[in-house]
Amino acid sequence: MNPFPYIEACFKRPASHTPVWIMRQAGRYMPQYQKVRGEVDFLTLCKTPDLATEVTLLPIDLIGVDAAILFSDILIPLEPMGISVTFEDKVGPILSAVRDEASIKALRTIEAGEDTGFVMEAIRMIRRELEGRVPLIGFSGSPFTLATYAVEGGTTKSFHNIKGLIYSRPELADYLMDLLADVVINYLNAQIDAGAQAVQIFDTWGGILAEPEYVRFSLKPVKKIVANLKRDGIPVIYYLNNGSYLAHHMEGLDVDAIGIDWRQDLRESRRTFGKQKAVQGNLDPTVLFASPEEIRRRAHSLMDEAGPETGHIFNLGHGILPQTPMENAIALVEAVHEYRP
Ligand code: CP3
């Protein structure tokens, strides 16, 4: 069997072409996704393995990406910890906020195979349906990113509850991050056991912290996670949003690939931590609102920046936006695949 270009690139081995996938590739920009969502709410979709499978496969069949990513959400493992999670259209997630010592200490660790059995069932089903066409990526939020939702109780602009916890009760915040690290270890290892062929840790909000707080409350628990995953043959990717000022910490993080957002210079990343690790990224998602010609031009110029060395995985710098024309996502994948240096 031919090796998967995505897996080869993650391990910085030569690949037949630069692989491409798109963060949030199965989502609202697709009429086919909207159709499924018209019938069930988002959480039901996540918790129904055959529907999650159907949606996971859409971008493989319709966009031509080189990897599938499990259709789920980072907030799924918070529920069995004892936090209620709902999603409201046009609002986003709403959670029972845990802000004081009593509610944080009441949180439970999880047994992912049972507590989130529907995720593992979806992974097994997706692997069967993929029939080896592309590899399947499993994922989790980083402890700090999960904690922002758990402590804020939803999406926030100011982050004052989570940062307030960090500054007023640092030991309690340490406790929460360590508990979340254990949950993520259990959750990702269960995904690997079920058949995930790579795992990505999303640190969407690590980049809102000042550097010392990032190191203590985000990087440290991520280091604990990557030291405890069943990594044999399974690449581990760490995506850090808005983290240009933290790039010098990436070299010392034992993962196979680093995902970067569009504010970070790709050439510079390849020169620094890209010597030992693959780099994933980093087209600005709003480039997909330009013409197909401009998308192609910018994709190719980014690939020139990545250079000929092994270990570039093409992706956007953050999730694809719901308003994106689907034909432009297709044009992007075609542009990456037709690139010749
Ligand atoms: O990439 C994929 O296609 C896989 C599925 C996936 C989703 N969420 C589906 C989703 C993944 C990997 C995520 C991760 C996720 N979820 C992150 C980290 C990555 C990032 O984008 O920074 C975060 C922060 C979340 C939390 C989350 N989920 C929020 C804040 C929201 C509401 C805002 C929004 O975009 O709707 C979601 C909902 C969500 N997760 C949707 C999808 C397809 C939209 C749900 C819908 O159909 O209405």
Short mmCIF file of C-alpha atoms in Angstrom, two decimals, residues 54-305:
data_model
loop_
_atom_site.label_atom_id
_atom_site.label_comp_id
_atom_site.label_asym_id
_atom_site.label_seq_id
_atom_site.Cartn_x
_atom_site.Cartn_y
_atom_site.Cartn_z
CA GLU A 54 -21.53 10.77 6.81
CA VAL A 55 -20.45 14.34 7.55
CA THR A 56 -16.77 13.43 8.11
CA LEU A 57 -16.64 11.94 4.61
CA LEU A 58 -18.20 14.95 2.81
CA PRO A 59 -14.92 16.88 2.31
CA ILE A 60 -13.14 13.72 1.16
CA ASP A 61 -15.67 13.17 -1.59
CA LEU A 62 -16.46 16.80 -2.44
CA ILE A 63 -13.28 18.82 -1.77
CA GLY A 64 -10.56 16.21 -2.34
CA VAL A 65 -8.54 16.79 0.84
CA ASP A 66 -5.72 14.41 1.82
CA ALA A 67 -6.97 13.64 5.34
CA ALA A 68 -10.30 13.20 7.10
CA ILE A 69 -10.88 14.71 10.55
CA LEU A 70 -13.38 13.17 12.91
CA PHE A 71 -16.58 15.19 13.01
CA SER A 72 -17.03 16.14 16.64
CA ASP A 73 -16.23 19.08 18.91
CA ILE A 74 -13.54 19.85 21.46
CA LEU A 75 -16.21 20.38 24.12
CA ILE A 76 -17.52 16.78 23.97
CA PRO A 77 -15.31 15.37 26.80
CA LEU A 78 -16.34 18.17 29.19
CA GLU A 79 -19.85 16.74 29.55
CA PRO A 80 -18.82 13.45 31.27
CA MET A 81 -16.56 15.51 33.57
CA GLY A 82 -19.75 17.02 34.99
CA ILE A 83 -20.16 20.19 32.92
CA SER A 84 -23.36 20.70 30.96
CA VAL A 85 -22.77 21.65 27.32
CA THR A 86 -25.32 22.92 24.82
CA PHE A 87 -24.96 24.70 21.48
CA GLU A 88 -27.27 27.46 20.44
CA ASP A 89 -27.49 28.61 16.84
CA LYS A 90 -25.95 32.07 16.32
CA VAL A 91 -24.69 32.08 19.95
CA GLY A 92 -22.29 29.15 20.13
CA PRO A 93 -21.61 26.88 23.08
CA ILE A 94 -23.20 27.43 26.49
CA LEU A 95 -21.71 25.57 29.49
CA SER A 96 -22.38 25.41 33.21
CA ALA A 97 -19.43 27.57 34.26
CA VAL A 98 -17.03 26.15 36.86
CA ARG A 99 -15.30 29.06 38.59
CA ASP A 100 -14.93 28.27 42.28
CA GLU A 101 -12.98 25.67 44.20
CA ALA A 102 -16.02 23.51 45.03
CA SER A 103 -17.19 23.17 41.43
CA ILE A 104 -13.67 22.63 40.06
CA LYS A 105 -12.88 19.97 42.67
CA ALA A 106 -16.20 18.26 41.89
CA LEU A 107 -15.16 17.62 38.27
CA ARG A 108 -14.48 14.00 37.38
CA THR A 109 -11.91 12.45 35.11
CA ILE A 110 -13.37 10.34 32.29
CA GLU A 111 -13.21 6.80 30.95
CA ALA A 112 -13.38 7.80 27.30
CA GLY A 113 -14.18 4.37 25.87
CA GLU A 114 -17.43 4.36 27.85
CA ASP A 115 -18.18 8.02 28.57
CA THR A 116 -17.64 9.06 24.95
CA GLY A 117 -18.28 5.68 23.33
CA PHE A 118 -20.15 7.35 20.45
CA VAL A 119 -16.89 9.07 19.40
CA MET A 120 -15.02 5.76 19.35
CA GLU A 121 -17.87 4.11 17.45
CA ALA A 122 -17.77 6.95 14.89
CA ILE A 123 -14.01 6.49 14.46
CA ARG A 124 -14.41 2.76 13.81
CA MET A 125 -17.21 3.45 11.33
CA ILE A 126 -15.29 6.20 9.52
CA ARG A 127 -12.24 3.94 9.15
CA ARG A 128 -14.43 1.26 7.58
CA GLU A 129 -16.06 3.73 5.19
CA LEU A 130 -12.78 5.38 4.20
CA GLU A 131 -11.38 2.04 3.02
CA GLY A 132 -7.85 3.40 3.22
CA ARG A 133 -8.44 6.34 0.85
CA VAL A 134 -7.07 8.93 3.29
CA PRO A 135 -6.01 8.76 6.95
CA LEU A 136 -8.29 9.82 9.80
CA ILE A 137 -7.25 12.55 12.25
CA GLY A 138 -8.59 12.44 15.81
CA PHE A 139 -8.43 15.54 18.00
CA SER A 140 -8.88 17.21 21.33
CA GLY A 141 -8.76 20.73 22.71
CA SER A 142 -5.72 21.68 24.79
CA PRO A 143 -6.32 21.86 28.55
CA PHE A 144 -6.13 25.66 28.56
CA THR A 145 -8.49 26.03 25.59
CA LEU A 146 -10.96 23.61 27.20
CA ALA A 147 -10.64 25.49 30.49
CA THR A 148 -11.55 28.80 28.84
CA TYR A 149 -14.92 27.32 27.84
CA ALA A 150 -15.40 25.53 31.17
CA VAL A 151 -14.62 28.61 33.26
CA GLU A 152 -16.17 31.29 31.06
CA GLY A 153 -19.25 29.17 30.40
CA GLY A 154 -19.04 29.87 26.67
CA THR A 155 -17.35 32.08 24.12
CA THR A 156 -15.82 35.28 25.46
CA LYS A 157 -14.01 38.37 24.24
CA SER A 158 -12.37 39.39 27.51
CA PHE A 159 -11.42 36.04 29.08
CA HIS A 160 -11.71 37.72 32.50
CA ASN A 161 -13.01 34.66 34.36
CA ILE A 162 -10.30 32.25 33.23
CA LYS A 163 -7.55 34.88 33.55
CA GLY A 164 -9.03 35.98 36.88
CA LEU A 165 -8.75 32.37 38.09
CA ILE A 166 -5.14 32.17 36.92
CA TYR A 167 -4.16 35.40 38.68
CA SER A 168 -6.18 34.93 41.88
CA ARG A 169 -5.97 31.15 42.41
CA PRO A 170 -2.95 29.89 40.40
CA GLU A 171 -2.77 26.57 42.29
CA LEU A 172 -6.45 25.91 41.62
CA ALA A 173 -5.85 26.73 37.94
CA ASP A 174 -2.88 24.29 37.96
CA TYR A 175 -5.20 21.65 39.41
CA LEU A 176 -7.79 22.23 36.68
CA MET A 177 -5.19 22.11 33.86
CA ASP A 178 -3.68 18.91 35.25
CA LEU A 179 -7.11 17.27 35.51
CA LEU A 180 -7.89 18.32 31.94
CA ALA A 181 -4.52 16.95 30.79
CA ASP A 182 -5.45 13.55 32.27
CA VAL A 183 -8.83 13.70 30.54
CA VAL A 184 -7.20 14.56 27.19
CA ILE A 185 -4.64 11.73 27.56
CA ASN A 186 -7.42 9.22 28.18
CA TYR A 187 -9.59 10.69 25.39
CA LEU A 188 -6.87 10.75 22.71
CA ASN A 189 -5.51 7.30 23.59
CA ALA A 190 -9.05 5.91 23.28
CA GLN A 191 -9.30 7.59 19.84
CA ILE A 192 -5.99 5.99 18.82
CA ASP A 193 -7.23 2.59 20.06
CA ALA A 194 -10.42 3.05 18.03
CA GLY A 195 -8.44 3.79 14.86
CA ALA A 196 -7.39 7.45 14.69
CA GLN A 197 -4.22 7.59 12.55
CA ALA A 198 -3.02 10.99 13.79
CA VAL A 199 -4.09 13.25 16.65
CA GLN A 200 -4.22 17.03 16.74
CA ILE A 201 -4.38 19.16 19.88
CA PHE A 202 -6.19 22.46 19.28
CA ASP A 203 -4.86 25.33 21.38
CA THR A 204 -7.16 28.00 20.05
CA TRP A 205 -6.78 30.34 23.03
CA GLY A 206 -3.24 29.74 24.34
CA GLY A 207 -2.25 32.88 22.42
CA ILE A 208 -4.30 35.21 24.65
CA LEU A 209 -1.89 34.66 27.55
CA ALA A 210 1.28 36.52 28.42
CA GLU A 211 4.30 34.30 27.96
CA PRO A 212 4.87 33.17 31.59
CA GLU A 213 1.20 32.23 31.96
CA TYR A 214 1.25 30.45 28.60
CA VAL A 215 4.20 28.35 29.75
CA ARG A 216 2.63 27.42 33.08
CA PHE A 217 -1.04 27.00 32.19
CA SER A 218 -1.03 25.91 28.56
CA LEU A 219 2.34 24.51 27.47
CA LYS A 220 3.02 22.50 30.63
CA PRO A 221 -0.18 20.40 30.50
CA VAL A 222 0.31 19.92 26.74
CA LYS A 223 3.78 18.53 27.49
CA LYS A 224 2.22 16.09 29.96
CA ILE A 225 -0.24 14.96 27.30
CA VAL A 226 2.30 14.34 24.54
CA ALA A 227 4.51 12.39 26.97
CA ASN A 228 1.61 9.99 27.67
CA LEU A 229 0.09 9.26 24.26
CA LYS A 230 0.33 5.92 22.44
CA ARG A 231 2.41 7.52 19.72
CA ASP A 232 3.86 4.52 17.90
CA GLY A 233 3.28 5.38 14.22
CA ILE A 234 0.73 8.05 15.17
CA PRO A 235 1.83 11.63 14.52
CA VAL A 236 0.91 14.25 17.11
CA ILE A 237 0.16 17.77 15.86
CA TYR A 238 -0.09 20.82 18.11
CA TYR A 239 -2.02 23.77 16.68
CA LEU A 240 -1.45 27.08 18.41
CA ASN A 241 -3.56 30.02 17.31
CA ASN A 242 -2.16 33.54 17.54
CA GLY A 243 1.13 32.31 18.98
CA SER A 244 3.85 34.03 16.94
CA TYR A 245 5.39 35.49 20.12
CA LEU A 246 5.57 31.95 21.57
CA ALA A 247 7.26 30.32 18.56
CA HIS A 248 10.56 29.87 20.42
CA HIS A 249 8.79 27.43 22.78
CA MET A 250 7.83 25.09 19.92
CA GLU A 251 11.31 23.67 19.43
CA GLY A 252 11.26 22.14 22.92
CA LEU A 253 7.81 20.59 22.56
CA ASP A 254 7.98 16.90 21.66
CA VAL A 255 5.36 16.74 18.91
CA ASP A 256 5.72 15.74 15.26
CA ALA A 257 4.12 18.82 13.74
CA ILE A 258 3.19 22.37 14.72
CA GLY A 259 0.12 24.07 13.25
CA ILE A 260 0.44 27.83 12.89
CA ASP A 261 -1.97 30.64 12.11
CA TRP A 262 -1.55 33.10 9.23
CA ARG A 263 0.04 35.85 11.33
CA GLN A 264 3.16 33.74 11.70
CA ASP A 265 5.75 33.75 8.93
CA LEU A 266 5.89 30.28 7.36
CA ARG A 267 9.44 30.66 6.04
CA GLU A 268 10.62 31.73 9.49
CA SER A 269 8.79 28.80 11.15
CA ARG A 270 10.41 26.36 8.75
CA ARG A 271 13.83 27.84 9.59
CA THR A 272 13.35 27.60 13.35
CA PHE A 273 11.22 24.73 14.71
CA GLY A 274 10.66 23.40 11.16
CA LYS A 275 14.14 21.89 11.17
CA GLN A 276 12.99 19.04 13.45
CA LYS A 277 9.22 19.17 13.05
CA ALA A 278 6.67 19.39 10.28
CA VAL A 279 4.81 22.68 9.97
CA GLN A 280 1.10 22.85 9.18
CA GLY A 281 -0.53 25.93 7.76
CA ASN A 282 -1.13 28.71 7.22
CA LEU A 283 -3.23 30.49 4.61
CA ASP A 284 -5.50 33.23 5.95
CA PRO A 285 -9.04 31.71 5.80
CA THR A 286 -10.36 34.95 4.27
CA VAL A 287 -8.18 34.43 1.17
CA LEU A 288 -10.98 32.01 0.22
CA PHE A 289 -13.18 35.06 -0.40
CA ALA A 290 -10.93 36.12 -3.30
CA SER A 291 -11.10 34.79 -6.87
CA PRO A 292 -9.92 31.26 -7.71
CA GLU A 293 -6.93 32.83 -9.55
CA GLU A 294 -5.92 34.81 -6.48
CA ILE A 295 -6.41 31.76 -4.24
CA ARG A 296 -4.12 29.77 -6.54
CA ARG A 297 -1.51 32.55 -6.62
CA ARG A 298 -1.43 32.86 -2.82
CA ALA A 299 -1.44 29.10 -2.23
CA HIS A 300 1.53 28.69 -4.59
CA SER A 301 3.43 31.58 -3.06
CA LEU A 302 2.92 30.04 0.39
CA MET A 303 4.28 26.75 -0.94
CA ASP A 304 7.30 28.62 -2.32
CA GLU A 305 7.79 30.00 1.19
#
